[in-house]
C-alpha cells in the first residue's frame, strides 16, 4: 500500500487511500521550530490488522528525519510504535 503525504504550513497528513477514499490516516501539527507533533492515527475498521498504522508511523519518522525534526507523539498508537522500535527512537 502506498503512503501519501499532504503538507500545509503548520499541519500535515500521511494517508493511505483506496478507490479515492482514505482508509488510514495519521495527522500531525507543527507549531514552529523542529518539532512535529503526531496528534491522531486512525485505520478504517475494515482494514485493521494489516499494519497500515505502522506504515503511516514509519513514513512520518522518515519524513521527520529528512527534515531533521523531532517527533512528539501525542497519539498513543504512534507513541507505542515509536517507543517499541529501537530504530525509530532517534526522532524522539
PDB file of C-alpha atoms in Angstrom:
ATOM      1  CA  UNK A   1       0.000   0.000   0.000  1.00  0.00           C
ATOM      2  CA  UNK A   2       1.229   3.447  -0.903  1.00  0.00           C
ATOM      3  CA  UNK A   3       1.534   6.050   1.870  1.00  0.00           C
ATOM      4  CA  UNK A   4       0.836   9.551   0.616  1.00  0.00           C
ATOM      5  CA  UNK A   5       1.613  12.858   2.298  1.00  0.00           C
ATOM      6  CA  UNK A   6      -0.241  16.131   2.256  1.00  0.00           C
ATOM      7  CA  UNK A   7       1.541  19.019   3.940  1.00  0.00           C
ATOM      8  CA  UNK A   8       0.433  22.509   4.833  1.00  0.00           C
ATOM      9  CA  UNK A   9       2.374  25.197   6.653  1.00  0.00           C
ATOM     10  CA  UNK A  10       1.543  24.092  10.208  1.00  0.00           C
ATOM     11  CA  UNK A  11      -0.087  20.683   9.749  1.00  0.00           C
ATOM     12  CA  UNK A  12       0.032  17.585   7.635  1.00  0.00           C
ATOM     13  CA  UNK A  13      -1.466  14.219   6.931  1.00  0.00           C
ATOM     14  CA  UNK A  14       0.001  10.873   5.980  1.00  0.00           C
ATOM     15  CA  UNK A  15      -2.653   8.670   4.448  1.00  0.00           C
ATOM     16  CA  UNK A  16      -3.377   5.516   2.521  1.00  0.00           C
ATOM     17  CA  UNK A  17      -6.220   5.701   0.028  1.00  0.00           C
ATOM     18  CA  UNK A  18      -8.121   3.032  -1.817  1.00  0.00           C
ATOM     19  CA  UNK A  19     -10.568   3.848  -4.595  1.00  0.00           C
ATOM     20  CA  UNK A  20     -10.336   7.556  -3.761  1.00  0.00           C
ATOM     21  CA  UNK A  21     -11.168   7.112  -0.062  1.00  0.00           C
ATOM     22  CA  UNK A  22      -8.721   7.380   2.825  1.00  0.00           C
ATOM     23  CA  UNK A  23      -8.594   4.065   4.655  1.00  0.00           C
ATOM     24  CA  UNK A  24      -5.829   5.069   7.084  1.00  0.00           C
ATOM     25  CA  UNK A  25      -4.619   8.466   8.308  1.00  0.00           C
ATOM     26  CA  UNK A  26      -2.042   9.963  10.633  1.00  0.00           C
ATOM     27  CA  UNK A  27      -2.347  13.661  11.408  1.00  0.00           C
ATOM     28  CA  UNK A  28       0.403  15.899  12.710  1.00  0.00           C
ATOM     29  CA  UNK A  29       0.914  19.551  13.542  1.00  0.00           C
ATOM     30  CA  UNK A  30       3.909  21.856  13.676  1.00  0.00           C
ATOM     31  CA  UNK A  31       3.970  24.897  15.881  1.00  0.00           C
ATOM     32  CA  UNK A  32       7.314  26.193  14.780  1.00  0.00           C
ATOM     33  CA  UNK A  33      10.834  25.010  15.244  1.00  0.00           C
ATOM     34  CA  UNK A  34      11.782  21.452  14.512  1.00  0.00           C
ATOM     35  CA  UNK A  35       9.001  19.659  16.414  1.00  0.00           C
ATOM     36  CA  UNK A  36       6.394  17.517  14.666  1.00  0.00           C
ATOM     37  CA  UNK A  37       3.509  16.540  16.951  1.00  0.00           C
ATOM     38  CA  UNK A  38       1.609  13.419  15.887  1.00  0.00           C
ATOM     39  CA  UNK A  39      -1.936  14.070  17.041  1.00  0.00           C
ATOM     40  CA  UNK A  40      -4.017  11.207  15.692  1.00  0.00           C
ATOM     41  CA  UNK A  41      -3.739   7.897  13.859  1.00  0.00           C
ATOM     42  CA  UNK A  42      -6.755   6.002  12.575  1.00  0.00           C
ATOM     43  CA  UNK A  43      -7.324   2.986  10.356  1.00  0.00           C
ATOM     44  CA  UNK A  44     -10.730   2.137   8.908  1.00  0.00           C
ATOM     45  CA  UNK A  45     -12.133  -0.822  10.830  1.00  0.00           C
ATOM     46  CA  UNK A  46     -12.370  -2.982   7.704  1.00  0.00           C
ATOM     47  CA  UNK A  47      -8.588  -2.604   7.153  1.00  0.00           C
ATOM     48  CA  UNK A  48      -7.303  -3.175  10.690  1.00  0.00           C
ATOM     49  CA  UNK A  49      -4.774  -5.913  11.290  1.00  0.00           C
ATOM     50  CA  UNK A  50      -2.833  -5.150   8.101  1.00  0.00           C
ATOM     51  CA  UNK A  51      -0.157  -2.952   9.755  1.00  0.00           C
ATOM     52  CA  UNK A  52      -1.363   0.160   7.937  1.00  0.00           C
ATOM     53  CA  UNK A  53      -0.905   2.235  11.085  1.00  0.00           C
ATOM     54  CA  UNK A  54       2.709   1.065  11.314  1.00  0.00           C
ATOM     55  CA  UNK A  55       3.271   2.093   7.687  1.00  0.00           C
ATOM     56  CA  UNK A  56       1.967   5.581   8.497  1.00  0.00           C
ATOM     57  CA  UNK A  57       4.198   5.948  11.552  1.00  0.00           C
ATOM     58  CA  UNK A  58       7.230   4.745   9.575  1.00  0.00           C
ATOM     59  CA  UNK A  59       6.501   7.307   6.862  1.00  0.00           C
ATOM     60  CA  UNK A  60       6.202  10.035   9.497  1.00  0.00           C
ATOM     61  CA  UNK A  61       9.506   9.020  11.064  1.00  0.00           C
ATOM     62  CA  UNK A  62      11.270   9.072   7.690  1.00  0.00           C
ATOM     63  CA  UNK A  63       9.800  12.491   6.934  1.00  0.00           C
ATOM     64  CA  UNK A  64      10.937  13.811  10.331  1.00  0.00           C
ATOM     65  CA  UNK A  65      14.439  12.511   9.732  1.00  0.00           C
ATOM     66  CA  UNK A  66      14.602  14.085   6.278  1.00  0.00           C
ATOM     67  CA  UNK A  67      13.679  17.477   7.761  1.00  0.00           C
ATOM     68  CA  UNK A  68      15.745  16.988  10.932  1.00  0.00           C
ATOM     69  CA  UNK A  69      12.566  17.252  13.056  1.00  0.00           C
ATOM     70  CA  UNK A  70      11.932  15.620  16.396  1.00  0.00           C
ATOM     71  CA  UNK A  71       8.599  13.889  16.959  1.00  0.00           C
ATOM     72  CA  UNK A  72       6.334  14.490  19.905  1.00  0.00           C
ATOM     73  CA  UNK A  73       3.836  11.590  19.736  1.00  0.00           C
ATOM     74  CA  UNK A  74       0.649  12.753  21.470  1.00  0.00           C
ATOM     75  CA  UNK A  75      -1.196   9.944  19.721  1.00  0.00           C
ATOM     76  CA  UNK A  76      -0.988   6.859  21.946  1.00  0.00           C
ATOM     77  CA  UNK A  77      -0.704   4.496  18.959  1.00  0.00           C
ATOM     78  CA  UNK A  78       2.203   6.378  17.356  1.00  0.00           C
ATOM     79  CA  UNK A  79       3.854   6.729  20.759  1.00  0.00           C
ATOM     80  CA  UNK A  80       3.710   2.972  21.353  1.00  0.00           C
ATOM     81  CA  UNK A  81       5.050   2.116  17.890  1.00  0.00           C
ATOM     82  CA  UNK A  82       7.969   4.544  18.115  1.00  0.00           C
ATOM     83  CA  UNK A  83       8.939   3.614  21.675  1.00  0.00           C
ATOM     84  CA  UNK A  84       8.840  -0.142  20.942  1.00  0.00           C
ATOM     85  CA  UNK A  85      11.099   0.184  17.916  1.00  0.00           C
ATOM     86  CA  UNK A  86      14.758   0.918  18.672  1.00  0.00           C
ATOM     87  CA  UNK A  87      15.417   2.143  15.129  1.00  0.00           C
ATOM     88  CA  UNK A  88      12.773   4.881  15.494  1.00  0.00           C
ATOM     89  CA  UNK A  89      13.709   6.275  18.899  1.00  0.00           C
ATOM     90  CA  UNK A  90      16.211   8.716  17.415  1.00  0.00           C
ATOM     91  CA  UNK A  91      13.344  11.037  16.424  1.00  0.00           C
ATOM     92  CA  UNK A  92      12.015  11.418  19.989  1.00  0.00           C
TER      93      UNK A  92
END
